[in-house]
Tab-separated table of C-alpha atoms in Angstrom:
chain	number	residue	atom	x	y	z
M	1	UNK	CA	36.043	35.664	6.959
M	2	UNK	CA	35.174	33.379	10.029
M	3	UNK	CA	31.550	34.254	9.750
M	4	UNK	CA	31.522	33.021	6.153
M	5	UNK	CA	33.466	29.509	7.046
M	6	UNK	CA	30.874	29.031	9.805
M	7	UNK	CA	28.166	29.855	7.491
M	8	UNK	CA	29.521	27.338	4.872
M	9	UNK	CA	30.164	24.576	7.379
M	10	UNK	CA	26.764	24.810	9.244
M	11	UNK	CA	25.080	24.500	5.747
M	12	UNK	CA	27.388	21.780	4.493
M	13	UNK	CA	27.112	20.084	7.895
M	14	UNK	CA	23.339	19.833	7.858
M	15	UNK	CA	22.931	18.464	4.522
M	16	UNK	CA	25.712	15.811	5.397
M	17	UNK	CA	23.603	14.564	8.494
M	18	UNK	CA	20.242	14.801	6.574
M	19	UNK	CA	21.540	12.627	3.853
M	20	UNK	CA	23.054	10.319	6.193
M	21	UNK	CA	20.358	9.887	8.417
M	22	UNK	CA	17.580	9.331	5.655
M	23	UNK	CA	20.207	7.040	3.807
M	24	UNK	CA	19.504	9.238	0.998
M	25	UNK	CA	22.815	8.649	-0.969
M	26	UNK	CA	26.140	6.618	-0.814
M	27	UNK	CA	29.784	7.649	-1.190
M	28	UNK	CA	30.156	4.456	-3.648
M	29	UNK	CA	26.859	5.466	-5.826
M	30	UNK	CA	26.743	7.962	-8.715
M	31	UNK	CA	24.316	10.586	-9.192
M	32	UNK	CA	22.886	13.006	-11.585
M	33	UNK	CA	22.316	16.686	-10.272
M	34	UNK	CA	19.556	18.838	-11.828
M	35	UNK	CA	21.214	22.023	-12.623
M	36	UNK	CA	19.163	25.220	-13.566
M	37	UNK	CA	21.512	27.815	-12.834
M	38	UNK	CA	19.314	29.190	-9.843
M	39	UNK	CA	20.589	29.629	-6.428
M	40	UNK	CA	18.990	26.475	-5.214
M	41	UNK	CA	21.001	23.641	-7.781
M	42	UNK	CA	23.896	26.007	-7.789
M	43	UNK	CA	24.461	25.548	-4.045
M	44	UNK	CA	23.239	21.856	-4.190
M	45	UNK	CA	26.005	21.078	-7.060
M	46	UNK	CA	28.921	22.719	-4.938
M	47	UNK	CA	27.871	21.128	-1.678
M	48	UNK	CA	27.501	17.215	-3.422
M	49	UNK	CA	30.790	17.961	-4.887
M	50	UNK	CA	32.246	18.994	-1.413
M	51	UNK	CA	30.809	15.934	0.301
M	52	UNK	CA	32.812	13.820	-2.297
M	53	UNK	CA	29.835	12.185	-4.143
M	54	UNK	CA	30.238	11.273	-7.646
M	55	UNK	CA	28.175	13.321	-9.872
M	56	UNK	CA	27.018	14.756	-13.350
M	57	UNK	CA	24.787	17.621	-13.883
M	58	UNK	CA	21.691	17.859	-16.053
M	59	UNK	CA	20.268	21.060	-17.623
M	60	UNK	CA	17.108	21.246	-19.374
M	61	UNK	CA	16.823	24.322	-21.714
M	62	UNK	CA	12.715	24.756	-21.711
M	63	UNK	CA	13.161	27.953	-24.416
M	64	UNK	CA	10.257	29.828	-22.547
M	65	UNK	CA	12.501	32.956	-21.884
M	66	UNK	CA	14.393	33.930	-24.897
M	67	UNK	CA	17.922	34.968	-24.721
M	68	UNK	CA	17.300	34.488	-21.120
M	69	UNK	CA	16.757	30.625	-21.319
M	70	UNK	CA	20.038	30.603	-23.660
M	71	UNK	CA	22.203	32.862	-21.107
M	72	UNK	CA	21.172	30.278	-18.196
M	73	UNK	CA	22.507	27.322	-20.386
M	74	UNK	CA	25.971	28.900	-20.984
M	75	UNK	CA	26.278	29.688	-16.927
M	76	UNK	CA	25.755	26.339	-16.155
M	77	UNK	CA	28.417	25.338	-19.116
M	78	UNK	CA	30.991	27.588	-17.557
M	79	UNK	CA	30.054	26.321	-14.075
M	80	UNK	CA	30.799	22.889	-14.636
M	81	UNK	CA	33.678	23.622	-16.607
M	82	UNK	CA	35.243	25.301	-13.813
M	83	UNK	CA	34.171	22.498	-11.395
M	84	UNK	CA	35.371	19.588	-13.858
M	85	UNK	CA	31.652	18.198	-13.762
M	86	UNK	CA	30.101	16.405	-16.544
M	87	UNK	CA	27.212	18.391	-17.695
M	88	UNK	CA	24.058	16.787	-19.820
M	89	UNK	CA	22.179	19.009	-21.577
M	90	UNK	CA	18.669	18.838	-23.667
M	91	UNK	CA	16.662	21.271	-25.482
M	92	UNK	CA	12.804	21.096	-25.427
M	93	UNK	CA	10.126	22.912	-27.240
M	94	UNK	CA	7.985	23.358	-24.090
M	95	UNK	CA	5.270	25.631	-25.631
M	96	UNK	CA	4.179	23.003	-28.368
M	97	UNK	CA	4.567	19.982	-26.326
M	98	UNK	CA	1.840	21.885	-23.941
M	99	UNK	CA	-0.266	22.654	-26.584
M	100	UNK	CA	-0.381	19.444	-27.877
M	101	UNK	CA	-0.928	17.818	-24.762
M	102	UNK	CA	-3.373	20.076	-23.804
M	103	UNK	CA	-1.869	21.028	-20.458
M	104	UNK	CA	-0.003	23.964	-18.927
M	105	UNK	CA	3.032	25.424	-19.503
M	106	UNK	CA	4.169	24.596	-15.939
M	107	UNK	CA	3.034	21.010	-16.152
M	108	UNK	CA	4.550	20.411	-19.490
M	109	UNK	CA	7.748	21.375	-18.192
M	110	UNK	CA	7.569	19.188	-15.473
M	111	UNK	CA	6.548	16.295	-17.499
M	112	UNK	CA	9.452	16.871	-19.742
M	113	UNK	CA	11.821	17.356	-17.267
M	114	UNK	CA	11.148	13.942	-15.640
M	115	UNK	CA	10.986	12.033	-18.691
M	116	UNK	CA	14.278	12.962	-19.518
M	117	UNK	CA	15.669	12.484	-16.022
M	118	UNK	CA	14.389	8.945	-15.806
M	119	UNK	CA	15.863	8.147	-19.243
M	120	UNK	CA	19.384	9.234	-18.884
M	121	UNK	CA	19.337	7.821	-15.107
M	122	UNK	CA	18.598	4.787	-16.945
M	123	UNK	CA	21.020	5.176	-19.962
M	124	UNK	CA	24.004	6.067	-17.507
M	125	UNK	CA	23.005	3.482	-14.740
M	126	UNK	CA	23.405	6.057	-11.959
M	127	UNK	CA	21.779	5.700	-8.743
M	128	UNK	CA	19.311	8.681	-8.525
M	129	UNK	CA	18.588	12.342	-9.760
M	130	UNK	CA	19.228	15.119	-7.021
M	131	UNK	CA	16.785	17.983	-7.167
M	132	UNK	CA	16.997	21.109	-5.198
M	133	UNK	CA	13.772	21.388	-3.158
M	134	UNK	CA	14.212	23.167	0.178
M	135	UNK	CA	12.437	24.196	3.313
M	136	UNK	CA	10.659	26.933	1.501
M	137	UNK	CA	9.403	24.463	-0.943
M	138	UNK	CA	8.042	22.118	1.663
M	139	UNK	CA	5.985	25.077	2.983
M	140	UNK	CA	4.495	25.950	-0.410
M	141	UNK	CA	3.270	22.667	-1.445
M	142	UNK	CA	1.810	22.289	1.588
M	143	UNK	CA	-0.084	25.663	1.087
M	144	UNK	CA	-0.929	24.843	-2.448
M	145	UNK	CA	-2.384	21.458	-1.643
M	146	UNK	CA	-4.085	22.745	1.206
M	147	UNK	CA	-5.728	25.519	-1.080
M	148	UNK	CA	-6.539	23.214	-3.970
M	149	UNK	CA	-8.093	20.347	-1.351
M	150	UNK	CA	-5.935	17.673	-0.255
M	151	UNK	CA	-6.025	14.646	2.312
M	152	UNK	CA	-3.240	14.059	4.967
M	153	UNK	CA	-0.844	12.878	2.471
M	154	UNK	CA	-0.673	16.223	0.723
M	155	UNK	CA	-0.040	18.066	3.647
M	156	UNK	CA	2.951	16.206	4.337
M	157	UNK	CA	5.065	18.078	2.142
M	158	UNK	CA	7.786	16.617	-0.196
M	159	UNK	CA	9.189	13.123	0.053
M	160	UNK	CA	13.135	13.526	0.714
M	161	UNK	CA	13.190	10.415	-1.674
M	162	UNK	CA	11.076	8.773	-3.919
M	163	UNK	CA	10.523	6.638	-6.782
M	164	UNK	CA	8.961	7.606	-10.213
M	165	UNK	CA	8.191	5.950	-13.398
M	166	UNK	CA	7.701	7.447	-16.735
M	167	UNK	CA	7.447	5.868	-19.818
M	168	UNK	CA	8.140	2.420	-18.223
M	169	UNK	CA	11.377	3.836	-16.858
M	170	UNK	CA	11.984	4.348	-13.165
M	171	UNK	CA	14.464	6.154	-11.020
M	172	UNK	CA	15.110	7.861	-7.608
M	173	UNK	CA	14.370	11.360	-7.178
M	174	UNK	CA	16.525	12.797	-4.233
M	175	UNK	CA	15.849	15.609	-2.342
M	176	UNK	CA	18.849	16.429	-0.181
M	177	UNK	CA	18.272	20.000	0.794
M	178	UNK	CA	15.052	19.629	2.229
M	179	UNK	CA	16.941	20.385	5.987
M	180	UNK	CA	17.769	23.938	4.771
M	181	UNK	CA	15.834	27.245	3.960
M	182	UNK	CA	16.089	29.859	1.084
M	183	UNK	CA	17.881	32.084	2.951
M	184	UNK	CA	20.545	29.747	4.139
M	185	UNK	CA	20.871	28.825	0.687
M	186	UNK	CA	21.451	32.601	-0.227
M	187	UNK	CA	23.537	33.358	2.598
M	188	UNK	CA	26.003	30.183	1.856
M	189	UNK	CA	26.351	31.222	-2.107
M	190	UNK	CA	27.039	34.959	-0.927
M	191	UNK	CA	29.887	33.629	1.524
M	192	UNK	CA	31.301	31.478	-1.310
M	193	UNK	CA	31.145	34.517	-3.556
M	194	UNK	CA	29.319	32.079	-5.902
M	195	UNK	CA	27.068	33.608	-8.949
M	196	UNK	CA	23.955	32.269	-9.867
M	197	UNK	CA	21.101	33.266	-12.518
M	198	UNK	CA	17.850	34.403	-11.438
M	199	UNK	CA	14.634	33.179	-13.566
M	200	UNK	CA	12.742	36.363	-13.902
M	201	UNK	CA	9.484	34.284	-14.119
M	202	UNK	CA	9.941	33.573	-10.331
M	203	UNK	CA	9.137	36.987	-9.859
M	204	UNK	CA	5.973	36.790	-11.647
M	205	UNK	CA	2.493	36.213	-9.780
M	206	UNK	CA	0.880	34.532	-12.675
M	207	UNK	CA	1.565	31.106	-11.165
M	208	UNK	CA	0.367	29.594	-8.331
M	209	UNK	CA	3.539	28.866	-6.333
M	210	UNK	CA	4.693	32.481	-7.128
M	211	UNK	CA	1.920	33.859	-5.780
M	212	UNK	CA	1.890	32.000	-2.529
M	213	UNK	CA	5.567	33.020	-2.205
M	214	UNK	CA	5.351	36.494	-3.307
M	215	UNK	CA	1.563	37.408	-1.827
M	216	UNK	CA	0.159	35.073	0.641
M	217	UNK	CA	3.088	33.954	3.067
M	218	UNK	CA	4.387	37.986	3.410
M	219	UNK	CA	0.840	38.539	4.616
M	220	UNK	CA	1.265	35.450	7.158
M	221	UNK	CA	4.633	36.604	8.293
M	222	UNK	CA	3.056	39.712	9.542
M	223	UNK	CA	0.872	37.626	11.872
M	224	UNK	CA	3.733	34.999	12.877
M	225	UNK	CA	7.033	35.850	11.659
M	226	UNK	CA	8.117	32.236	12.186
M	227	UNK	CA	5.080	30.882	10.085
M	228	UNK	CA	7.462	29.222	7.530
M	229	UNK	CA	9.293	27.199	10.101
M	230	UNK	CA	5.778	26.496	11.636
M	231	UNK	CA	4.543	25.014	8.672
M	232	UNK	CA	7.630	23.034	7.843
M	233	UNK	CA	7.425	21.337	11.482
M	234	UNK	CA	3.754	21.022	11.021
M	235	UNK	CA	4.417	19.131	7.707
M	236	UNK	CA	6.961	16.667	9.469
M	237	UNK	CA	4.594	15.987	12.406
M	238	UNK	CA	1.782	15.217	9.620
M	239	UNK	CA	4.150	12.928	7.902
M	240	UNK	CA	4.475	10.833	11.173
M	241	UNK	CA	1.072	10.478	11.592
M	242	UNK	CA	0.513	9.528	8.229
M	243	UNK	CA	2.889	6.698	8.480
M	244	UNK	CA	0.444	5.649	11.698
M	245	UNK	CA	-2.633	6.566	9.417
M	246	UNK	CA	-1.374	4.292	6.155
M	247	UNK	CA	-0.653	1.150	8.776
M	248	UNK	CA	-4.485	1.304	10.174
M	249	UNK	CA	-5.702	2.233	6.346
M	250	UNK	CA	-3.579	-0.667	5.001
M	251	UNK	CA	-5.073	-3.184	7.607
M	252	UNK	CA	-8.487	-1.773	6.263
M	253	UNK	CA	-7.825	-2.712	2.748
M	254	UNK	CA	-6.671	-6.334	3.558
M	255	UNK	CA	-10.097	-6.704	5.621
M	256	UNK	CA	-11.900	-5.365	2.615
M	257	UNK	CA	-10.323	-7.118	-0.523
M	258	UNK	CA	-11.719	-10.503	-1.043
M	259	UNK	CA	-9.341	-11.637	-3.582
M	260	UNK	CA	-7.471	-10.461	-6.475
M	261	UNK	CA	-6.004	-11.430	-9.644
M	262	UNK	CA	-2.315	-12.305	-9.883
M	263	UNK	CA	-1.365	-8.898	-11.613
M	264	UNK	CA	-3.581	-6.762	-9.191
M	265	UNK	CA	-5.080	-5.341	-11.985
M	266	UNK	CA	-8.528	-6.879	-10.896
M	267	UNK	CA	-10.146	-6.786	-7.158
M	268	UNK	CA	-13.325	-7.606	-5.342
M	269	UNK	CA	-14.135	-5.794	-2.318
M	270	UNK	CA	-16.458	-6.953	0.181
M	271	UNK	CA	-19.204	-4.201	0.901
M	272	UNK	CA	-20.217	-5.910	4.405
M	273	UNK	CA	-16.233	-5.568	5.392
M	274	UNK	CA	-15.912	-1.940	3.829
M	275	UNK	CA	-18.803	-0.482	5.654
M	276	UNK	CA	-17.589	-1.593	9.114
M	277	UNK	CA	-14.223	0.365	8.857
M	278	UNK	CA	-14.221	3.777	10.908
M	279	UNK	CA	-13.987	5.523	7.679
M	280	UNK	CA	-15.427	3.468	4.482
M	281	UNK	CA	-15.363	6.410	2.137
M	282	UNK	CA	-11.316	6.664	2.925
M	283	UNK	CA	-10.452	3.243	3.038
M	284	UNK	CA	-12.544	2.584	-0.672
M	285	UNK	CA	-10.330	5.922	-1.753
M	286	UNK	CA	-7.310	3.949	-0.769
M	287	UNK	CA	-8.124	1.169	-3.016
M	288	UNK	CA	-9.898	2.762	-5.888
M	289	UNK	CA	-7.605	5.515	-6.288
M	290	UNK	CA	-5.168	2.905	-7.738
M	291	UNK	CA	-7.646	2.235	-10.581
M	292	UNK	CA	-7.695	5.741	-11.543
M	293	UNK	CA	-11.258	6.475	-10.198
M	294	UNK	CA	-11.810	9.886	-9.257
M	295	UNK	CA	-12.821	11.412	-5.491
M	296	UNK	CA	-16.020	12.559	-7.275
M	297	UNK	CA	-16.561	8.904	-8.570
M	298	UNK	CA	-16.016	7.386	-5.358
M	299	UNK	CA	-17.984	9.691	-3.627
M	300	UNK	CA	-20.739	8.942	-5.554
M	301	UNK	CA	-20.219	5.114	-4.694
M	302	UNK	CA	-19.796	5.754	-1.079
M	303	UNK	CA	-23.487	7.373	-1.017
M	304	UNK	CA	-24.762	4.461	-3.028
M	305	UNK	CA	-23.391	1.973	-0.285
M	306	UNK	CA	-24.790	4.008	2.506
M	307	UNK	CA	-28.352	4.096	1.087
M	308	UNK	CA	-31.093	1.821	1.469
M	309	UNK	CA	-31.853	1.151	-2.198
M	310	UNK	CA	-30.392	-1.870	-4.230
M	311	UNK	CA	-27.735	-0.380	-6.824
M	312	UNK	CA	-26.501	-3.894	-8.229
M	313	UNK	CA	-25.648	-3.271	-11.702
M	314	UNK	CA	-24.301	0.297	-11.527
M	315	UNK	CA	-21.203	0.499	-13.042
M	316	UNK	CA	-18.533	3.298	-13.133
M	317	UNK	CA	-15.598	3.775	-15.801
M	318	UNK	CA	-12.289	5.278	-14.865
M	319	UNK	CA	-9.400	5.841	-17.778
M	320	UNK	CA	-8.304	2.454	-17.239
M	321	UNK	CA	-10.966	0.072	-15.256
M	322	UNK	CA	-14.513	-0.350	-14.823
M	323	UNK	CA	-16.320	-1.229	-11.407
M	324	UNK	CA	-19.659	-3.022	-11.071
M	325	UNK	CA	-21.696	-3.024	-7.731
M	326	UNK	CA	-22.390	-6.341	-7.434
M	327	UNK	CA	-24.872	-7.460	-4.647
M	328	UNK	CA	-22.546	-7.290	-1.781
M	329	UNK	CA	-19.484	-6.787	-3.463
M	330	UNK	CA	-17.658	-4.111	-5.769
M	331	UNK	CA	-15.807	-5.744	-8.531
M	332	UNK	CA	-13.088	-3.635	-10.231
M	333	UNK	CA	-11.649	-5.066	-13.614
M	334	UNK	CA	-9.495	-3.485	-16.385
M	335	UNK	CA	-11.446	-2.039	-19.524
M	336	UNK	CA	-12.092	-5.396	-21.636
M	337	UNK	CA	-10.011	-5.786	-24.852
M	338	UNK	CA	-11.366	-9.435	-25.538
M	339	UNK	CA	-11.512	-10.466	-28.804
M	340	UNK	CA	-15.200	-10.725	-30.021
M	341	UNK	CA	-15.227	-13.573	-32.368
M	342	UNK	CA	-13.146	-16.248	-34.108
M	343	UNK	CA	-14.059	-18.703	-37.171
M	344	UNK	CA	-12.867	-22.205	-36.777
M	345	UNK	CA	-13.013	-23.952	-40.194
M	346	UNK	CA	-11.610	-27.287	-39.192
M	347	UNK	CA	-10.213	-29.142	-36.254
M	348	UNK	CA	-7.060	-27.813	-34.783
M	349	UNK	CA	-5.504	-25.587	-32.229
M	350	UNK	CA	-6.388	-21.821	-31.907
M	351	UNK	CA	-5.691	-18.834	-29.950
M	352	UNK	CA	-8.461	-16.695	-28.740
M	353	UNK	CA	-7.164	-13.152	-28.171
M	354	UNK	CA	-7.928	-11.441	-24.711
M	355	UNK	CA	-6.337	-11.541	-21.339
M	356	UNK	CA	-5.706	-13.710	-20.581
M	357	UNK	CA	-5.371	-15.490	-23.741
M	358	UNK	CA	-7.642	-18.865	-24.056
M	359	UNK	CA	-6.203	-21.775	-26.254
M	360	UNK	CA	-9.082	-24.105	-28.107
M	361	UNK	CA	-8.226	-27.559	-29.362
M	362	UNK	CA	-10.814	-28.790	-31.318
M	363	UNK	CA	-10.390	-32.841	-31.937
M	364	UNK	CA	-12.353	-35.209	-34.340
M	365	UNK	CA	-12.288	-38.424	-32.570
M	366	UNK	CA	-14.007	-41.685	-32.548
M	367	UNK	CA	-16.395	-42.764	-30.118
M	368	UNK	CA	-16.105	-46.031	-28.121
M	369	UNK	CA	-19.927	-46.063	-26.232
M	370	UNK	CA	-19.069	-42.883	-24.945
M	371	UNK	CA	-16.390	-43.682	-23.027
M	372	UNK	CA	-14.667	-40.669	-24.070
M	373	UNK	CA	-17.189	-38.292	-22.697
M	374	UNK	CA	-15.569	-35.919	-20.341
M	375	UNK	CA	-16.827	-34.567	-17.200
M	376	UNK	CA	-14.376	-31.830	-16.846
M	377	UNK	CA	-15.768	-28.188	-17.494
M	378	UNK	CA	-13.191	-27.150	-19.555
M	379	UNK	CA	-13.729	-30.203	-22.125
M	380	UNK	CA	-17.003	-30.605	-24.066
M	381	UNK	CA	-17.578	-33.825	-26.146
M	382	UNK	CA	-20.537	-33.514	-28.250
M	383	UNK	CA	-21.650	-35.687	-31.552
M	384	UNK	CA	-20.426	-34.572	-34.541
M	385	UNK	CA	-22.990	-36.018	-36.832
M	386	UNK	CA	-25.042	-32.786	-36.799
M	387	UNK	CA	-22.570	-30.049	-36.344
M	388	UNK	CA	-21.496	-28.063	-39.338
M	389	UNK	CA	-18.246	-26.457	-39.822
M	390	UNK	CA	-17.037	-23.649	-39.601
M	391	UNK	CA	-17.610	-23.031	-36.075
M	392	UNK	CA	-17.355	-19.961	-34.502
M	393	UNK	CA	-16.212	-19.023	-31.014
M	394	UNK	CA	-17.449	-15.570	-29.743
M	395	UNK	CA	-18.527	-13.488	-26.681
M	396	UNK	CA	-22.614	-13.815	-25.840
M	397	UNK	CA	-24.673	-11.906	-27.541
M	398	UNK	CA	-28.238	-10.559	-26.479
M	399	UNK	CA	-31.082	-12.970	-27.468
M	400	UNK	CA	-28.714	-16.055	-27.258
M	401	UNK	CA	-30.453	-19.307	-26.628
M	402	UNK	CA	-29.694	-22.913	-25.983
M	403	UNK	CA	-30.741	-26.333	-24.367
M	404	UNK	CA	-28.573	-26.771	-21.449
M	405	UNK	CA	-27.517	-30.274	-21.334
M	406	UNK	CA	-29.933	-32.485	-18.817
M	407	UNK	CA	-32.689	-30.011	-19.047
M	408	UNK	CA	-35.982	-31.430	-19.637
M	409	UNK	CA	-37.858	-28.951	-21.207
M	410	UNK	CA	-38.198	-29.525	-24.831
M	411	UNK	CA	-36.746	-27.401	-27.794
M	412	UNK	CA	-40.313	-26.098	-29.320
M	413	UNK	CA	-40.508	-24.999	-32.898
M	414	UNK	CA	-36.712	-25.239	-33.276
M	415	UNK	CA	-36.270	-22.755	-30.594
M	416	UNK	CA	-34.233	-23.427	-27.457
M	417	UNK	CA	-35.722	-23.124	-24.381
M	418	UNK	CA	-33.467	-21.072	-22.362
M	419	UNK	CA	-31.821	-17.804	-22.588
M	420	UNK	CA	-28.093	-17.813	-21.872
M	421	UNK	CA	-28.509	-14.740	-20.002
M	422	UNK	CA	-31.078	-16.274	-17.637
M	423	UNK	CA	-28.796	-19.161	-17.453
M	424	UNK	CA	-25.758	-16.958	-16.296
M	425	UNK	CA	-28.010	-14.893	-13.929
M	426	UNK	CA	-28.993	-18.413	-12.308
M	427	UNK	CA	-25.371	-19.064	-11.608
M	428	UNK	CA	-25.051	-15.696	-10.071
M	429	UNK	CA	-22.667	-14.466	-12.599
M	430	UNK	CA	-21.738	-10.618	-12.801
M	431	UNK	CA	-22.085	-8.203	-15.281
M	432	UNK	CA	-18.515	-8.670	-15.917
M	433	UNK	CA	-18.427	-12.301	-16.005
M	434	UNK	CA	-21.513	-12.224	-18.344
M	435	UNK	CA	-19.594	-10.137	-20.880
M	436	UNK	CA	-16.469	-12.478	-20.828
M	437	UNK	CA	-18.379	-15.514	-21.121
M	438	UNK	CA	-17.998	-17.259	-24.782
M	439	UNK	CA	-20.004	-19.851	-26.810
M	440	UNK	CA	-19.160	-21.928	-29.597
M	441	UNK	CA	-21.669	-22.042	-32.391
M	442	UNK	CA	-21.797	-24.015	-35.410
M	443	UNK	CA	-22.190	-22.498	-38.707
M	444	UNK	CA	-26.271	-22.946	-38.694
M	445	UNK	CA	-25.851	-20.302	-35.523
M	446	UNK	CA	-26.592	-22.733	-32.841
M	447	UNK	CA	-24.829	-22.868	-29.913
M	448	UNK	CA	-23.054	-26.449	-29.252
M	449	UNK	CA	-21.030	-25.271	-25.935
M	450	UNK	CA	-21.632	-22.621	-23.584
M	451	UNK	CA	-17.733	-22.631	-22.804
M	452	UNK	CA	-16.712	-23.709	-19.115
M	453	UNK	CA	-20.513	-24.297	-18.170
M	454	UNK	CA	-22.674	-26.366	-20.212
M	455	UNK	CA	-22.990	-28.246	-23.640
M	456	UNK	CA	-26.326	-28.023	-25.630
M	457	UNK	CA	-28.570	-31.021	-25.003
M	458	UNK	CA	-29.201	-31.258	-28.803
M	459	UNK	CA	-25.640	-32.173	-29.522
M	460	UNK	CA	-25.215	-34.890	-26.711
M	461	UNK	CA	-23.470	-37.880	-27.073
M	462	UNK	CA	-25.887	-41.204	-27.257
M	463	UNK	CA	-25.385	-44.923	-27.772
M	464	UNK	CA	-25.547	-44.210	-31.798
M	465	UNK	CA	-22.820	-41.823	-31.673
M	466	UNK	CA	-20.056	-42.745	-33.862
M	467	UNK	CA	-17.699	-39.657	-34.038
M	468	UNK	CA	-17.244	-36.960	-31.497
M	469	UNK	CA	-15.935	-33.569	-31.529
M	470	UNK	CA	-14.199	-32.869	-28.655
M	471	UNK	CA	-13.398	-29.245	-27.699
M	472	UNK	CA	-10.782	-28.494	-24.844
M	473	UNK	CA	-10.039	-24.794	-23.825
M	474	UNK	CA	-7.289	-23.732	-21.545
């Protein structure tokens, strides 16, 4: 009996100190506990209850093991009733979800589980969701990442507390059990004479994690009986090393980023500064992975930057962003969804869609010897006499030509002297900027204003101008 008490007190004390030292949970908080009915989650429920935390349980029935899944659910219902803990239950058709999304059963269960966690956490206004990962899970996770290929963060195991966001809902995932091993958990439950359920799939080696647990680690223990503890300590050391590493990478990123938009969705990276870093490729990876570019794409970009050839104009596309190699910079922008054109039947105010939106105000005004002519780039003042409505606001098209205001070269045979694309190139505009450049054309297709840049000389205000069109964009 004394031995049993010692086992119980040791585990509870270990978790209490771990939670306190890392500031994972607070006595005044309310928490959800993910309860599968297995040994790990049952142990966590008992310990958090004993430590006096305000908890409610969650059980997900994924319907993957027939009657066994239903028995697990009933076990959780009975356990929570006995412990006077409120239980929230949900049922999933996991196989159908996996098939519909083209993902593995394991990944489907994970997506469904964490989506429900975030939803319930926000609905109940709780302070986080506790999950029962322990020391052995840290070891297995490190091994999985090592086998698949990973960076330093993949070798740090599992975070004790991490905020996740699913479907625009955020919640804290808390792991108070990382300080104890599977054997510690089983000893605790045995001392408590507390039953639990066993997931039969944990005994199959068809999953990667199970193969590591059932096949690989036992072989490694024949070489070093303490290999689990050694790997766990290594993960902790790497976690501390990662803090130093992240600080250094953060400084490198600050040196390389020349500017970004207010939303942080667009960024300009200096190639010169990038190539001066100790590890240009990893610095670039730390920036571009935020914009969903793959490791393979980043490796290719790094090779291009280190080559002597000019790769200006090369473009790469991620699921959400585009990257352009533009002279001595990397430009990253969200995939464009700018409106292509808009018909303007008469003077008035119009909103041209895109991100950001642009507001155009078209006014017909009297001319007083050119006093109303604006020198601001966002305002165009032109002679209204020869402008035919409806106007069209649109993006630049291939072959667009105009006669830039002030250009001495005359229009020949009705053909304006300057290609818009050449004008924008002379202005050193990137491909991204060229794509977003707008023009205003009249009913005859003549460009009257290269928006924000230059009006057309053919429509300039002169001494004989009586009415003017004033076009303002904001």
